[in-house]
């Protein structure tokens, strides 16, 4: 077997320093285009493949950042799927199903995309781990394994035990997505959940005369949902309405669960004039239930969400929502990790990104 070319060979072949080769391969935007072309030509001619382990040993870094997501899919069967091949292509009708797409969670997809974009821009790779279907003990083992392979770790609040993250944070930077800092020393990134939900609820009260909206809540341990409900309550109290006198329904941030809740309300004849949902997935689930039942939105029931996922702009009717900058949230998480990798002694920061209330047909009726 022929000797593998090294970074020294590439540098000599291109007539540049080893540091320049490293910059071209990790942060090409920092290098002139002519130099990039020379180095890449040498890489191709020598068939050079960078050694991640060697680079990590030299720099005492892996060049990889980690992202730990909660178990967002309700997967019951983790066994290998059975796939049969008859040698022919099956052609069959695919009837519309009311639960089509209910497991999608586009919030996490957008945050992930932001992390990927910024990691690439910063010259890092991104390693993603999902805690789906894992016990607390398994989550801890997974986090330990992930932490040993990355230079920094971003986690969604409440997706992992705080004491485990505190221990991991003693060796690598940990960045929390969602949730305010509560006596820890991590960087925290969130959006203005409380202010956004308050502004939306004030619109329902002031412009639509809704004084008894029903709130459809997410998981009990979600810091985002806690902030959004606080904003909902702020708006009611500011208009002389007691929020504790109004029912709170549990949708668990799930489209399927929210559809079942709405179907129960329809069956009992107790639909409210407005359903304020803590995320778009639940609001879309409510629309899934109302449409086949002949309930008109917004004429009979106003429905609102929170997040601003793309599907909310394509629903029928289009969903009024509070749009948060999900892509920028992911990018900001990576910037925070890279900053702390570069300077571990930085003071921890808490950053709130802005939100925007988007009024659409599920609240306003036909819009011009």
mmCIF file of N, CA and C in Angstrom, residues 138-237:
data_model
loop_
_atom_site.group_PDB
_atom_site.id
_atom_site.type_symbol
_atom_site.label_atom_id
_atom_site.label_comp_id
_atom_site.label_asym_id
_atom_site.label_seq_id
_atom_site.Cartn_x
_atom_site.Cartn_y
_atom_site.Cartn_z
ATOM 1 N N UNK A 138 -29.730 5.820 29.963
ATOM 2 C CA UNK A 138 -29.210 5.743 28.600
ATOM 3 C C UNK A 138 -28.855 7.122 28.071
ATOM 4 N N UNK A 139 -29.665 8.127 28.413
ATOM 5 C CA UNK A 139 -29.364 9.502 28.003
ATOM 6 C C UNK A 139 -28.023 9.938 28.584
ATOM 7 N N UNK A 140 -27.788 9.604 29.851
ATOM 8 C CA UNK A 140 -26.527 9.988 30.491
ATOM 9 C C UNK A 140 -25.341 9.336 29.790
ATOM 10 N N UNK A 141 -25.451 8.044 29.464
ATOM 11 C CA UNK A 141 -24.367 7.355 28.776
ATOM 12 C C UNK A 141 -24.141 7.957 27.392
ATOM 13 N N UNK A 142 -25.233 8.274 26.710
ATOM 14 C CA UNK A 142 -25.126 8.860 25.378
ATOM 15 C C UNK A 142 -24.452 10.222 25.434
ATOM 16 N N UNK A 143 -24.847 11.032 26.415
ATOM 17 C CA UNK A 143 -24.238 12.354 26.560
ATOM 18 C C UNK A 143 -22.755 12.251 26.874
ATOM 19 N N UNK A 144 -22.393 11.324 27.749
ATOM 20 C CA UNK A 144 -20.987 11.139 28.075
ATOM 21 C C UNK A 144 -20.185 10.764 26.840
ATOM 22 N N UNK A 145 -20.749 9.863 26.036
ATOM 23 C CA UNK A 145 -20.072 9.435 24.820
ATOM 24 C C UNK A 145 -19.942 10.593 23.837
ATOM 25 N N UNK A 146 -21.020 11.350 23.680
ATOM 26 C CA UNK A 146 -21.006 12.492 22.758
ATOM 27 C C UNK A 146 -20.003 13.536 23.223
ATOM 28 N N UNK A 147 -19.986 13.829 24.517
ATOM 29 C CA UNK A 147 -19.092 14.860 25.056
ATOM 30 C C UNK A 147 -17.633 14.516 24.824
ATOM 31 N N UNK A 148 -17.300 13.222 24.774
ATOM 32 C CA UNK A 148 -15.921 12.821 24.549
ATOM 33 C C UNK A 148 -15.467 12.965 23.111
ATOM 34 N N UNK A 149 -16.414 13.276 22.226
ATOM 35 C CA UNK A 149 -16.085 13.354 20.797
ATOM 36 C C UNK A 149 -16.168 14.765 20.228
ATOM 37 N N UNK A 150 -16.569 15.736 21.055
ATOM 38 C CA UNK A 150 -16.831 17.083 20.529
ATOM 39 C C UNK A 150 -16.110 18.136 21.366
ATOM 40 N N UNK A 151 -15.979 19.331 20.784
ATOM 41 C CA UNK A 151 -15.351 20.462 21.478
ATOM 42 C C UNK A 151 -16.352 21.296 22.267
ATOM 43 N N UNK A 152 -17.622 21.189 21.933
ATOM 44 C CA UNK A 152 -18.668 21.938 22.612
ATOM 45 C C UNK A 152 -19.993 21.255 22.386
ATOM 46 N N UNK A 153 -20.973 21.533 23.257
ATOM 47 C CA UNK A 153 -22.245 20.824 23.201
ATOM 48 C C UNK A 153 -23.402 21.802 23.370
ATOM 49 N N UNK A 154 -24.352 21.761 22.445
ATOM 50 C CA UNK A 154 -25.593 22.533 22.555
ATOM 51 C C UNK A 154 -26.733 21.568 22.846
ATOM 52 N N UNK A 155 -27.579 21.913 23.805
ATOM 53 C CA UNK A 155 -28.679 21.038 24.188
ATOM 54 C C UNK A 155 -29.966 21.852 24.281
ATOM 55 N N UNK A 156 -31.066 21.216 23.941
ATOM 56 C CA UNK A 156 -32.380 21.814 24.149
ATOM 57 C C UNK A 156 -32.728 21.648 25.627
ATOM 58 N N UNK A 157 -33.161 22.727 26.258
ATOM 59 C CA UNK A 157 -33.477 22.680 27.687
ATOM 60 C C UNK A 157 -34.445 21.541 27.989
ATOM 61 N N UNK A 158 -34.218 20.873 29.096
ATOM 62 C CA UNK A 158 -35.025 19.762 29.611
ATOM 63 C C UNK A 158 -34.861 18.473 28.811
ATOM 64 N N UNK A 159 -33.954 18.454 27.827
ATOM 65 C CA UNK A 159 -33.752 17.216 27.074
ATOM 66 C C UNK A 159 -32.725 16.306 27.732
ATOM 67 N N UNK A 160 -32.014 16.839 28.743
ATOM 68 C CA UNK A 160 -30.977 16.061 29.408
ATOM 69 C C UNK A 160 -30.889 16.487 30.869
ATOM 70 N N UNK A 161 -30.478 15.588 31.767
ATOM 71 C CA UNK A 161 -30.380 15.924 33.192
ATOM 72 C C UNK A 161 -29.380 17.061 33.431
ATOM 73 N N UNK A 162 -29.791 18.028 34.247
ATOM 74 C CA UNK A 162 -28.953 19.193 34.489
ATOM 75 C C UNK A 162 -27.651 18.808 35.189
ATOM 76 N N UNK A 163 -27.713 17.857 36.126
ATOM 77 C CA UNK A 163 -26.493 17.497 36.848
ATOM 78 C C UNK A 163 -25.466 16.847 35.928
ATOM 79 N N UNK A 164 -25.947 16.107 34.927
ATOM 80 C CA UNK A 164 -25.032 15.499 33.954
ATOM 81 C C UNK A 164 -24.374 16.590 33.106
ATOM 82 N N UNK A 165 -25.180 17.545 32.669
ATOM 83 C CA UNK A 165 -24.633 18.633 31.860
ATOM 84 C C UNK A 165 -23.674 19.499 32.663
ATOM 85 N N UNK A 166 -23.979 19.680 33.947
ATOM 86 C CA UNK A 166 -23.081 20.462 34.803
ATOM 87 C C UNK A 166 -21.707 19.809 34.878
ATOM 88 N N UNK A 167 -21.704 18.496 34.987
ATOM 89 C CA UNK A 167 -20.425 17.770 35.037
ATOM 90 C C UNK A 167 -19.698 17.866 33.698
ATOM 91 N N UNK A 168 -20.453 17.699 32.590
ATOM 92 C CA UNK A 168 -19.848 17.797 31.263
ATOM 93 C C UNK A 168 -19.297 19.202 31.030
ATOM 94 N N UNK A 169 -20.013 20.200 31.563
ATOM 95 C CA UNK A 169 -19.606 21.585 31.386
ATOM 96 C C UNK A 169 -18.285 21.934 32.057
ATOM 97 N N UNK A 170 -17.778 21.048 32.892
ATOM 98 C CA UNK A 170 -16.472 21.286 33.514
ATOM 99 C C UNK A 170 -15.326 20.997 32.562
ATOM 100 N N UNK A 171 -15.622 20.310 31.446
ATOM 101 C CA UNK A 171 -14.559 19.955 30.500
ATOM 102 C C UNK A 171 -14.758 20.557 29.112
ATOM 103 N N UNK A 172 -16.000 20.748 28.680
ATOM 104 C CA UNK A 172 -16.253 21.372 27.382
ATOM 105 C C UNK A 172 -17.379 22.398 27.542
ATOM 106 N N UNK A 173 -17.447 23.398 26.656
ATOM 107 C CA UNK A 173 -18.528 24.376 26.732
ATOM 108 C C UNK A 173 -19.890 23.729 26.492
ATOM 109 N N UNK A 174 -20.879 24.133 27.284
ATOM 110 C CA UNK A 174 -22.265 23.682 27.113
ATOM 111 C C UNK A 174 -23.146 24.908 26.902
ATOM 112 N N UNK A 175 -23.961 24.874 25.875
ATOM 113 C CA UNK A 175 -24.872 25.970 25.564
ATOM 114 C C UNK A 175 -26.303 25.441 25.624
ATOM 115 N N UNK A 176 -27.145 26.132 26.377
ATOM 116 C CA UNK A 176 -28.554 25.763 26.489
ATOM 117 C C UNK A 176 -29.378 26.539 25.459
ATOM 118 N N UNK A 177 -30.226 25.811 24.743
ATOM 119 C CA UNK A 177 -31.204 26.436 23.864
ATOM 120 C C UNK A 177 -32.553 26.383 24.566
ATOM 121 N N UNK A 178 -33.138 27.539 24.821
ATOM 122 C CA UNK A 178 -34.421 27.681 25.526
ATOM 123 C C UNK A 178 -34.189 27.662 27.035
ATOM 124 N N UNK A 179 -34.973 28.476 27.700
ATOM 125 C CA UNK A 179 -34.883 28.506 29.153
ATOM 126 C C UNK A 179 -33.904 29.537 29.666
ATOM 127 N N UNK A 180 -34.321 30.281 30.675
ATOM 128 C CA UNK A 180 -33.451 31.278 31.296
ATOM 129 C C UNK A 180 -32.444 30.600 32.224
ATOM 130 N N UNK A 181 -31.314 31.282 32.470
ATOM 131 C CA UNK A 181 -30.319 30.734 33.389
ATOM 132 C C UNK A 181 -30.877 30.727 34.806
ATOM 133 N N UNK A 182 -30.692 29.605 35.486
ATOM 134 C CA UNK A 182 -31.165 29.452 36.855
ATOM 135 C C UNK A 182 -29.992 29.034 37.738
ATOM 136 N N UNK A 183 -29.097 29.964 38.022
ATOM 137 C CA UNK A 183 -27.987 29.687 38.911
ATOM 138 C C UNK A 183 -26.904 28.812 38.329
ATOM 139 N N UNK A 184 -26.827 28.668 37.001
ATOM 140 C CA UNK A 184 -25.751 27.878 36.404
ATOM 141 C C UNK A 184 -24.795 28.811 35.670
ATOM 142 N N UNK A 185 -23.766 28.226 35.083
ATOM 143 C CA UNK A 185 -22.738 29.016 34.410
ATOM 144 C C UNK A 185 -22.665 28.690 32.923
ATOM 145 N N UNK A 186 -23.782 28.254 32.369
ATOM 146 C CA UNK A 186 -23.842 27.968 30.944
ATOM 147 C C UNK A 186 -24.292 29.203 30.172
ATOM 148 N N UNK A 187 -23.974 29.237 28.884
ATOM 149 C CA UNK A 187 -24.588 30.213 27.994
ATOM 150 C C UNK A 187 -26.024 29.750 27.711
ATOM 151 N N UNK A 188 -26.960 30.711 27.688
ATOM 152 C CA UNK A 188 -28.362 30.393 27.412
ATOM 153 C C UNK A 188 -28.852 31.234 26.240
ATOM 154 N N UNK A 189 -29.511 30.577 25.304
ATOM 155 C CA UNK A 189 -30.085 31.260 24.153
ATOM 156 C C UNK A 189 -31.571 30.951 24.092
ATOM 157 N N UNK A 190 -32.367 31.979 23.995
ATOM 158 C CA UNK A 190 -33.807 31.776 23.911
ATOM 159 C C UNK A 190 -34.401 32.890 23.070
ATOM 160 N N UNK A 191 -35.720 32.908 22.949
ATOM 161 C CA UNK A 191 -36.421 33.973 22.233
ATOM 162 C C UNK A 191 -37.391 34.633 23.192
ATOM 163 N N UNK A 192 -37.968 35.740 22.780
ATOM 164 C CA UNK A 192 -38.877 36.485 23.649
ATOM 165 C C UNK A 192 -40.262 35.819 23.650
ATOM 166 N N UNK A 193 -40.295 34.622 24.260
ATOM 167 C CA UNK A 193 -41.534 33.844 24.314
ATOM 168 C C UNK A 193 -42.648 34.597 25.029
ATOM 169 N N UNK A 194 -42.335 35.150 26.182
ATOM 170 C CA UNK A 194 -43.361 35.801 27.002
ATOM 171 C C UNK A 194 -43.928 37.027 26.296
ATOM 172 N N UNK A 195 -43.044 37.853 25.767
ATOM 173 C CA UNK A 195 -43.497 39.082 25.104
ATOM 174 C C UNK A 195 -44.304 38.764 23.852
ATOM 175 N N UNK A 196 -43.867 37.733 23.100
ATOM 176 C CA UNK A 196 -44.578 37.375 21.876
ATOM 177 C C UNK A 196 -45.982 36.874 22.135
ATOM 178 N N UNK A 197 -46.130 35.982 23.123
ATOM 179 C CA UNK A 197 -47.464 35.457 23.423
ATOM 180 C C UNK A 197 -48.349 36.541 24.031
ATOM 181 N N UNK A 198 -47.763 37.425 24.809
ATOM 182 C CA UNK A 198 -48.557 38.523 25.367
ATOM 183 C C UNK A 198 -49.100 39.415 24.254
ATOM 184 N N UNK A 199 -48.260 39.761 23.276
ATOM 185 C CA UNK A 199 -48.693 40.625 22.174
ATOM 186 C C UNK A 199 -49.794 39.955 21.355
ATOM 187 N N UNK A 200 -49.664 38.653 21.102
ATOM 188 C CA UNK A 200 -50.685 37.938 20.342
ATOM 189 C C UNK A 200 -52.007 37.903 21.105
ATOM 190 N N UNK A 201 -51.951 37.599 22.392
ATOM 191 C CA UNK A 201 -53.178 37.510 23.197
ATOM 192 C C UNK A 201 -53.837 38.880 23.338
ATOM 193 N N UNK A 202 -53.051 39.932 23.483
ATOM 194 C CA UNK A 202 -53.609 41.285 23.540
ATOM 195 C C UNK A 202 -54.342 41.622 22.247
ATOM 196 N N UNK A 203 -53.820 41.150 21.122
ATOM 197 C CA UNK A 203 -54.511 41.368 19.848
ATOM 198 C C UNK A 203 -55.876 40.679 19.835
ATOM 199 N N UNK A 204 -55.931 39.453 20.340
ATOM 200 C CA UNK A 204 -57.204 38.733 20.372
ATOM 201 C C UNK A 204 -58.231 39.465 21.240
ATOM 202 N N UNK A 205 -57.776 39.993 22.364
ATOM 203 C CA UNK A 205 -58.691 40.688 23.275
ATOM 204 C C UNK A 205 -59.110 42.036 22.699
ATOM 205 N N UNK A 206 -58.120 42.828 22.284
ATOM 206 C CA UNK A 206 -58.387 44.206 21.874
ATOM 207 C C UNK A 206 -59.064 44.307 20.522
ATOM 208 N N UNK A 207 -58.657 43.470 19.561
ATOM 209 C CA UNK A 207 -59.171 43.603 18.195
ATOM 210 C C UNK A 207 -60.291 42.637 17.857
ATOM 211 N N UNK A 208 -60.416 41.557 18.639
ATOM 212 C CA UNK A 208 -61.461 40.570 18.345
ATOM 213 C C UNK A 208 -62.449 40.401 19.491
ATOM 214 N N UNK A 209 -62.214 41.074 20.603
ATOM 215 C CA UNK A 209 -63.140 41.005 21.725
ATOM 216 C C UNK A 209 -63.167 39.650 22.406
ATOM 217 N N UNK A 210 -62.108 38.857 22.259
ATOM 218 C CA UNK A 210 -62.052 37.530 22.888
ATOM 219 C C UNK A 210 -61.632 37.688 24.342
ATOM 220 N N UNK A 211 -62.523 37.388 25.267
ATOM 221 C CA UNK A 211 -62.202 37.523 26.686
ATOM 222 C C UNK A 211 -62.152 36.178 27.418
ATOM 223 N N UNK A 212 -62.313 35.097 26.674
ATOM 224 C CA UNK A 212 -62.241 33.771 27.292
ATOM 225 C C UNK A 212 -61.480 32.780 26.399
ATOM 226 N N UNK A 213 -60.274 33.134 25.930
ATOM 227 C CA UNK A 213 -59.507 32.194 25.097
ATOM 228 C C UNK A 213 -59.072 30.992 25.914
ATOM 229 N N UNK A 214 -58.945 29.866 25.259
ATOM 230 C CA UNK A 214 -58.483 28.637 25.898
ATOM 231 C C UNK A 214 -57.060 28.367 25.435
ATOM 232 N N UNK A 215 -56.202 28.054 26.390
ATOM 233 C CA UNK A 215 -54.780 27.841 26.100
ATOM 234 C C UNK A 215 -54.507 26.354 25.950
ATOM 235 N N UNK A 216 -53.810 25.987 24.865
ATOM 236 C CA UNK A 216 -53.410 24.603 24.635
ATOM 237 C C UNK A 216 -51.914 24.513 24.905
ATOM 238 N N UNK A 217 -51.560 23.840 26.001
ATOM 239 C CA UNK A 217 -50.206 23.895 26.536
ATOM 240 C C UNK A 217 -49.329 22.758 26.035
ATOM 241 N N UNK A 218 -48.010 22.943 26.194
ATOM 242 C CA UNK A 218 -47.044 21.915 25.847
ATOM 243 C C UNK A 218 -46.684 21.076 27.058
ATOM 244 N N UNK A 219 -45.521 20.396 27.029
ATOM 245 C CA UNK A 219 -45.097 19.560 28.162
ATOM 246 C C UNK A 219 -44.937 20.388 29.430
ATOM 247 N N UNK A 220 -45.227 19.787 30.567
ATOM 248 C CA UNK A 220 -45.205 20.517 31.835
ATOM 249 C C UNK A 220 -43.816 21.034 32.183
ATOM 250 N N UNK A 221 -42.764 20.373 31.668
ATOM 251 C CA UNK A 221 -41.404 20.786 32.030
ATOM 252 C C UNK A 221 -40.730 21.645 30.959
ATOM 253 N N UNK A 222 -41.506 22.138 29.993
ATOM 254 C CA UNK A 222 -40.928 22.957 28.931
ATOM 255 C C UNK A 222 -40.772 24.401 29.396
ATOM 256 N N UNK A 223 -39.546 24.937 29.459
ATOM 257 C CA UNK A 223 -39.377 26.344 29.847
ATOM 258 C C UNK A 223 -39.969 27.298 28.824
ATOM 259 N N UNK A 224 -39.931 26.930 27.541
ATOM 260 C CA UNK A 224 -40.545 27.769 26.514
ATOM 261 C C UNK A 224 -42.044 27.905 26.757
ATOM 262 N N UNK A 225 -42.698 26.758 27.031
ATOM 263 C CA UNK A 225 -44.141 26.801 27.266
ATOM 264 C C UNK A 225 -44.473 27.600 28.517
ATOM 265 N N UNK A 226 -43.661 27.472 29.556
ATOM 266 C CA UNK A 226 -43.902 28.230 30.789
ATOM 267 C C UNK A 226 -43.857 29.733 30.511
ATOM 268 N N UNK A 227 -42.891 30.171 29.708
ATOM 269 C CA UNK A 227 -42.793 31.592 29.363
ATOM 270 C C UNK A 227 -43.969 32.035 28.510
ATOM 271 N N UNK A 228 -44.390 31.185 27.585
ATOM 272 C CA UNK A 228 -45.515 31.549 26.707
ATOM 273 C C UNK A 228 -46.817 31.644 27.501
ATOM 274 N N UNK A 229 -47.028 30.709 28.416
ATOM 275 C CA UNK A 229 -48.242 30.814 29.224
ATOM 276 C C UNK A 229 -48.192 32.060 30.106
ATOM 277 N N UNK A 230 -47.015 32.398 30.615
ATOM 278 C CA UNK A 230 -46.894 33.608 31.430
ATOM 279 C C UNK A 230 -47.280 34.843 30.614
ATOM 280 N N UNK A 231 -46.884 34.883 29.338
ATOM 281 C CA UNK A 231 -47.276 35.995 28.478
ATOM 282 C C UNK A 231 -48.770 36.019 28.227
ATOM 283 N N UNK A 232 -49.357 34.839 28.030
ATOM 284 C CA UNK A 232 -50.814 34.712 27.873
ATOM 285 C C UNK A 232 -51.519 35.263 29.107
ATOM 286 N N UNK A 233 -51.047 34.866 30.300
ATOM 287 C CA UNK A 233 -51.651 35.332 31.554
ATOM 288 C C UNK A 233 -51.442 36.835 31.745
ATOM 289 N N UNK A 234 -50.272 37.338 31.363
ATOM 290 C CA UNK A 234 -50.007 38.780 31.469
ATOM 291 C C UNK A 234 -51.044 39.585 30.706
ATOM 292 N N UNK A 235 -51.320 39.137 29.477
ATOM 293 C CA UNK A 235 -52.269 39.868 28.631
ATOM 294 C C UNK A 235 -53.663 39.869 29.244
ATOM 295 N N UNK A 236 -54.087 38.715 29.763
ATOM 296 C CA UNK A 236 -55.411 38.619 30.377
ATOM 297 C C UNK A 236 -55.510 39.505 31.616
ATOM 298 N N UNK A 237 -54.522 39.400 32.483
ATOM 299 C CA UNK A 237 -54.547 40.197 33.711
ATOM 300 C C UNK A 237 -54.507 41.690 33.401
#
